[in-house]
Tab-separated table of C-alpha atoms in Angstrom:
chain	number	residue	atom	x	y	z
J	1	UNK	CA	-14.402	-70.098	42.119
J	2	UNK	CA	-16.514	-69.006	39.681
J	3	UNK	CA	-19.441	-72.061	39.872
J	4	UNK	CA	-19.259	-71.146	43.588
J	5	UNK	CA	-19.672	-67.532	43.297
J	6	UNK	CA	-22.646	-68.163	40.801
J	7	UNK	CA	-24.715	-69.793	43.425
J	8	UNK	CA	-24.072	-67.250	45.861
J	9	UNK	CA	-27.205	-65.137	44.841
J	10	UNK	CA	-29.199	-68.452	45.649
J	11	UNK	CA	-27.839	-69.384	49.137
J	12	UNK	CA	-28.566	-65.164	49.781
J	13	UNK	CA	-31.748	-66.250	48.339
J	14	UNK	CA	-32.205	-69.254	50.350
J	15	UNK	CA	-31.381	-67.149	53.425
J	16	UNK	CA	-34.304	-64.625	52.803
J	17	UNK	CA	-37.159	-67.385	52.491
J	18	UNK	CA	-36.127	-70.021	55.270
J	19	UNK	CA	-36.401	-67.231	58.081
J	20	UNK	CA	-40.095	-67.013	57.033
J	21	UNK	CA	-40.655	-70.917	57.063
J	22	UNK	CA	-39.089	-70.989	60.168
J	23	UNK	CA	-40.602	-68.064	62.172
J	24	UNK	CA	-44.328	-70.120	62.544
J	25	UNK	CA	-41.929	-72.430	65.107
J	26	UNK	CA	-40.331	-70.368	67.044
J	27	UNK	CA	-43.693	-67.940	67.764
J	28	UNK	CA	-44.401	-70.298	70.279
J	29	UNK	CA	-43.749	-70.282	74.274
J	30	UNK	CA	-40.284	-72.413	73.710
J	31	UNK	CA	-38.674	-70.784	70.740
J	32	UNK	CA	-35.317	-72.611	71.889
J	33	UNK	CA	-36.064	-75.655	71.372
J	34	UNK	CA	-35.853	-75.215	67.552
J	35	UNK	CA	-32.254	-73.551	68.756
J	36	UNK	CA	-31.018	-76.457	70.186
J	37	UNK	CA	-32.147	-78.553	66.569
J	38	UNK	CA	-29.824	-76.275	64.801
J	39	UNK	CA	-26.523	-77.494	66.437
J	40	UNK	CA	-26.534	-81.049	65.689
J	41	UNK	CA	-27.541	-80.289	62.739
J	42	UNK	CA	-24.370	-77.973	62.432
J	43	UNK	CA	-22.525	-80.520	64.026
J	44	UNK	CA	-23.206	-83.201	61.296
J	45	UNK	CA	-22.525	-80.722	58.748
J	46	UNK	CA	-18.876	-80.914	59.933
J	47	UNK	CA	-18.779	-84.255	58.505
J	48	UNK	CA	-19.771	-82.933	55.225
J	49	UNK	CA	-17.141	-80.506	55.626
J	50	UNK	CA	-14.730	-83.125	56.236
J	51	UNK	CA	-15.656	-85.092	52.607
J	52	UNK	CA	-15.696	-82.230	50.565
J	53	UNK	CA	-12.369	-80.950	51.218
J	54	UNK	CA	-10.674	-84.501	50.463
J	55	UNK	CA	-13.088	-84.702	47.152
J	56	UNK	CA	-12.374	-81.247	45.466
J	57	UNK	CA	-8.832	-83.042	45.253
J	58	UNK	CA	-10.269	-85.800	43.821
J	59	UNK	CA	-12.444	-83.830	41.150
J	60	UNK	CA	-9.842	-80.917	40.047
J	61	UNK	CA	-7.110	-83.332	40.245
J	62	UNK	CA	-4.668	-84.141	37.348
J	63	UNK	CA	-6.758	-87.834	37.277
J	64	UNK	CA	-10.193	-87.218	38.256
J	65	UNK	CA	-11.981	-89.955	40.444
J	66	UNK	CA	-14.845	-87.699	41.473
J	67	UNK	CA	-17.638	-86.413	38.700
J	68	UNK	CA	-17.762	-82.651	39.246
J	69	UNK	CA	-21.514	-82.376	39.355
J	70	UNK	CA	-21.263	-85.187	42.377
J	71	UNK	CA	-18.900	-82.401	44.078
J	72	UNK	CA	-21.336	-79.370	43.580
J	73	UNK	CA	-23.873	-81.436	44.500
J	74	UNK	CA	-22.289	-81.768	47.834
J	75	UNK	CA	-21.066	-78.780	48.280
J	76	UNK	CA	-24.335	-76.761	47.584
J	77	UNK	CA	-26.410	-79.704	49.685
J	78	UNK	CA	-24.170	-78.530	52.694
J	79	UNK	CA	-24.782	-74.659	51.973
J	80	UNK	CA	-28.247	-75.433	51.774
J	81	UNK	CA	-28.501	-77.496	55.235
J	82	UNK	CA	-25.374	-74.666	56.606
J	83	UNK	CA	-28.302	-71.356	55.593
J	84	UNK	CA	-31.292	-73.406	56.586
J	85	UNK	CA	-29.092	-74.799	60.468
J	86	UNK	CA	-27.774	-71.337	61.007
J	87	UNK	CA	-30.917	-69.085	60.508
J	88	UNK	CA	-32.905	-72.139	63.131
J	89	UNK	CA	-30.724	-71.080	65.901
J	90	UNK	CA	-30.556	-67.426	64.740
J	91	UNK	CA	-34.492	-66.716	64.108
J	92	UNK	CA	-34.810	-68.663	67.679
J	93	UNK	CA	-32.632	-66.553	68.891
J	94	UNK	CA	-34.594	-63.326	68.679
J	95	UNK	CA	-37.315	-64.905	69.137
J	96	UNK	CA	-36.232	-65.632	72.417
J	97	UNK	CA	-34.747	-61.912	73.143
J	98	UNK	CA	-38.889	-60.693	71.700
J	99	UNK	CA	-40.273	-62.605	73.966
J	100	UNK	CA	-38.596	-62.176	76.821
J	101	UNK	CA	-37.282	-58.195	76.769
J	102	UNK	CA	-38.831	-55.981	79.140
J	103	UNK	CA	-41.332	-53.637	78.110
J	104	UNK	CA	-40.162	-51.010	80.095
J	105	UNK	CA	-36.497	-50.635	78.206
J	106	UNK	CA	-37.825	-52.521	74.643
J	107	UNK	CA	-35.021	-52.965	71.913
J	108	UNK	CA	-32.360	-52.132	74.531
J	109	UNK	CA	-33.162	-55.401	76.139
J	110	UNK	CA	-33.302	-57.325	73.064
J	111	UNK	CA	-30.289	-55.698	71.477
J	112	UNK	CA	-28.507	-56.476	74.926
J	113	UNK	CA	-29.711	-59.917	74.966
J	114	UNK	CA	-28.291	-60.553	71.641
J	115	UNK	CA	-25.072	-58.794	72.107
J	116	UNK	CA	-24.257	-61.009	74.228
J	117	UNK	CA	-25.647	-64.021	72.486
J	118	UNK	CA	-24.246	-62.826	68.818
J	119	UNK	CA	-20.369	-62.908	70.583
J	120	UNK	CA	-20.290	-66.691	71.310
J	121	UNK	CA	-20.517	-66.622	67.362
J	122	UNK	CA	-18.195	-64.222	66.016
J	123	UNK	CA	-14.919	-64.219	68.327
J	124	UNK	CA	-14.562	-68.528	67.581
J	125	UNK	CA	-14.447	-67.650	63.703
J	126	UNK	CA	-11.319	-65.494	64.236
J	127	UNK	CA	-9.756	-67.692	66.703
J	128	UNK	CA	-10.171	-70.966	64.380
J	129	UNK	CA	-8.741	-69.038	61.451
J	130	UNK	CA	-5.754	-67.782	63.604
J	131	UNK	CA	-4.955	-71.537	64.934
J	132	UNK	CA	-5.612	-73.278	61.719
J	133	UNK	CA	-2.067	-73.285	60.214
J	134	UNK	CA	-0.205	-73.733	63.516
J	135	UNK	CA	-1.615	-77.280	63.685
J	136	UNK	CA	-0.491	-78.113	59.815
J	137	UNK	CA	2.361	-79.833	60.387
J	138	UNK	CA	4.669	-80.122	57.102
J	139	UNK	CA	7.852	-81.180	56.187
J	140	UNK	CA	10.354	-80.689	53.528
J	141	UNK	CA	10.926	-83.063	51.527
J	142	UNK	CA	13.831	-83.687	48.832
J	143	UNK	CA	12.451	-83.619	45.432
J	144	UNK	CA	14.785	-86.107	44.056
J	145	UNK	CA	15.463	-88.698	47.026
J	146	UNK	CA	12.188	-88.117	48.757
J	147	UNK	CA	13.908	-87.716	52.360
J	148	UNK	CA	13.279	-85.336	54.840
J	149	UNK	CA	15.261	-82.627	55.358
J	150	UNK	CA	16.273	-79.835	57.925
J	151	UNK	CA	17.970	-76.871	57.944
J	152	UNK	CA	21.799	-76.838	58.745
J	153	UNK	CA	20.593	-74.399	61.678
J	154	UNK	CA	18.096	-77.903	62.634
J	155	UNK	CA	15.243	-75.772	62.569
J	156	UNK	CA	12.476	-77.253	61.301
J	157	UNK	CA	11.766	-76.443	57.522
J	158	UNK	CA	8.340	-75.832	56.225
J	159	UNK	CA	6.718	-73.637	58.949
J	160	UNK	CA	4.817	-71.898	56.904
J	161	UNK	CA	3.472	-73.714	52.998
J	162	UNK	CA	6.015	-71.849	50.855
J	163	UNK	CA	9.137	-71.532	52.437
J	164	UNK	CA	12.177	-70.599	50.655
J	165	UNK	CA	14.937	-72.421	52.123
J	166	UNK	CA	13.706	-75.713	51.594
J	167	UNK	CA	13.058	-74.708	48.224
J	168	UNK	CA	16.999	-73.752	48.078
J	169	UNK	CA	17.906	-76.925	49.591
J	170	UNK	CA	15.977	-78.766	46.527
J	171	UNK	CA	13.158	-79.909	48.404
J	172	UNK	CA	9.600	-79.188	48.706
J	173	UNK	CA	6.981	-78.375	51.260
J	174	UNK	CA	4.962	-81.523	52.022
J	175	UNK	CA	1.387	-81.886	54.139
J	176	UNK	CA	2.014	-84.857	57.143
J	177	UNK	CA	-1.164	-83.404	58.785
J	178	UNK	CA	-4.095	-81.118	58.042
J	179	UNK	CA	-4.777	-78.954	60.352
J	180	UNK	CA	-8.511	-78.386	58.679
J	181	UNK	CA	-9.361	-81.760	59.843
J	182	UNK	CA	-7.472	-81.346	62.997
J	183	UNK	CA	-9.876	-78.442	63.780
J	184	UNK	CA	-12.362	-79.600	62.869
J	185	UNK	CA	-12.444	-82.981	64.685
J	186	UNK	CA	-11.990	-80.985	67.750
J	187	UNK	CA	-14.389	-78.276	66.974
J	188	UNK	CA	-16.947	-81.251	66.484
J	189	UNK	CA	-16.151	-82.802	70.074
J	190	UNK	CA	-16.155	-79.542	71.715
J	191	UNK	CA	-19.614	-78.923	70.246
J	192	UNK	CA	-20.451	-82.588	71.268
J	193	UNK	CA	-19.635	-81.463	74.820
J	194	UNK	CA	-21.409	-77.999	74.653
J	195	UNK	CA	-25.062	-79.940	73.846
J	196	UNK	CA	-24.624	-82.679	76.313
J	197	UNK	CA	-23.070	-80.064	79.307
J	198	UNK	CA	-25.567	-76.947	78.629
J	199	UNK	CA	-28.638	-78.011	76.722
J	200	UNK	CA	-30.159	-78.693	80.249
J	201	UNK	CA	-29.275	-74.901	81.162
J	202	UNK	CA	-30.995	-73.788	78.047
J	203	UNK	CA	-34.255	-75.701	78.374
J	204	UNK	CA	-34.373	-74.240	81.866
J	205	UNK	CA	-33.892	-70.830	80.897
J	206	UNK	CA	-36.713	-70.836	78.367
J	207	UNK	CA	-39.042	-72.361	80.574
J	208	UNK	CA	-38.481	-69.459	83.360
J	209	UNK	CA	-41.531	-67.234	83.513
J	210	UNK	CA	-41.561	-63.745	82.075
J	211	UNK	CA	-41.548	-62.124	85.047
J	212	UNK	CA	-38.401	-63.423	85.914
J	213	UNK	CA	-36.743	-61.535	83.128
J	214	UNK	CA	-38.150	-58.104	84.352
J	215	UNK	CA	-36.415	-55.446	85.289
J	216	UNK	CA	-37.173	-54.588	89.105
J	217	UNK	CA	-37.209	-51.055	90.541
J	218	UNK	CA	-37.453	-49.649	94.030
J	219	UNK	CA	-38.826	-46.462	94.536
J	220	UNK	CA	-38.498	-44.528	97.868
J	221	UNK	CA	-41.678	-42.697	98.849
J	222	UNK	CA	-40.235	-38.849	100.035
């Protein structure tokens, strides 16, 4: 915890300079087309992900296999390409919103536009977090004959990672599934699906013309 909170003034650093390397792209007429480079590039991150959780075992373990400089290496490569993925899409963002905001009603356009936009992000965060230990499945497991066991009501033990009755029943809670790498095989697919299904909609959406975007008003002559 502490290594990682260490390089936290770096990755805040990190996010401060790659907004300015990245703004020269997105100035342009088609700003989201360096959007839609950001989410397979978020989507291979999940693979990443998906070794580093697996090798901090392997590193802190009581019999290290892993080096610990080959697991921060990892891990701050993936913050690195995480900052650098998620300020693409969000720089492109308002660059979109700038360029396309009517005149007439300025930041209330683009704060709209990004209201909206800024909500696809936030809402899945809480919802992943909320599902993630309803798809670990564990069991409980007796310490000394290594069976399963349930409680004499047959409920299933373990619901939750430290439950007390299987401790009583000398057993302990046991992982059969992660539900981190449930998630986030599914989270992958579903963003698999997302570029295939909509990247059409969004290329088609940039390339509407301006006027399009414009407010229109109809005033009666009296």
């Amino acid at each position: 915890k502490e290594v990682l909170a260490f390089l936290s003034p770096f990755l805040a650093g990190a996010g401060i300079v790659v907004p300015m390397l990245i703004a020269k792209f997105t100035t342009g007429p088609r700003p989201l087309s360096v959007y839609l480079l950001g989410v397979p590039t978020r989507l291979l991150l999940n693979v990443l992900y998906g070794v580093a959780v697996p090798m901090a075992a392997r590193a802190y373990g009581t019999s290290p296999t892993v080096s610990k400089p080959a697991f921060y290496s990892l891990v701050v490569g993936s913050a690195l390409v995480n900052v650098f993925a998620v300020n693409m899409m969000f720089v492109s963002q308002m660059a979109f919103a700038n360029r396309v905001a009517d005149p007439s009603i300025g930041g209330t356009y683009i704060t709209l536009i990004n209201t909206v936009a800024n909500l696809g992000g936030t809402w899945t965060s809480s919802v992943a977090l909320y599902v993630l230990d309803s798809l670990t499945t564990r069991q409980c497991t007796h310490t000394r004959t290594g069976r399963p066991m349930l409680a004499r009501s047959g409920q299933q033990l373990c619901v939750t990672k430290l439950d007390e009755e299987c401790t009583r029943l000398h057993g302990a809670c046991e992982m059969v599934s992660d539900g981190y790498r449930t998630e986030l095989a599914a989270c992958t697919v579903i963003g698999i699906v997302w570029l295939i299904l909509f990247r059409p909609t969004v290329l088609r959406l940039q390339e509407l013309p301006i006027n399009a975007w414009r407010l229109r008003t109809h005033w009666k002559n009296g």
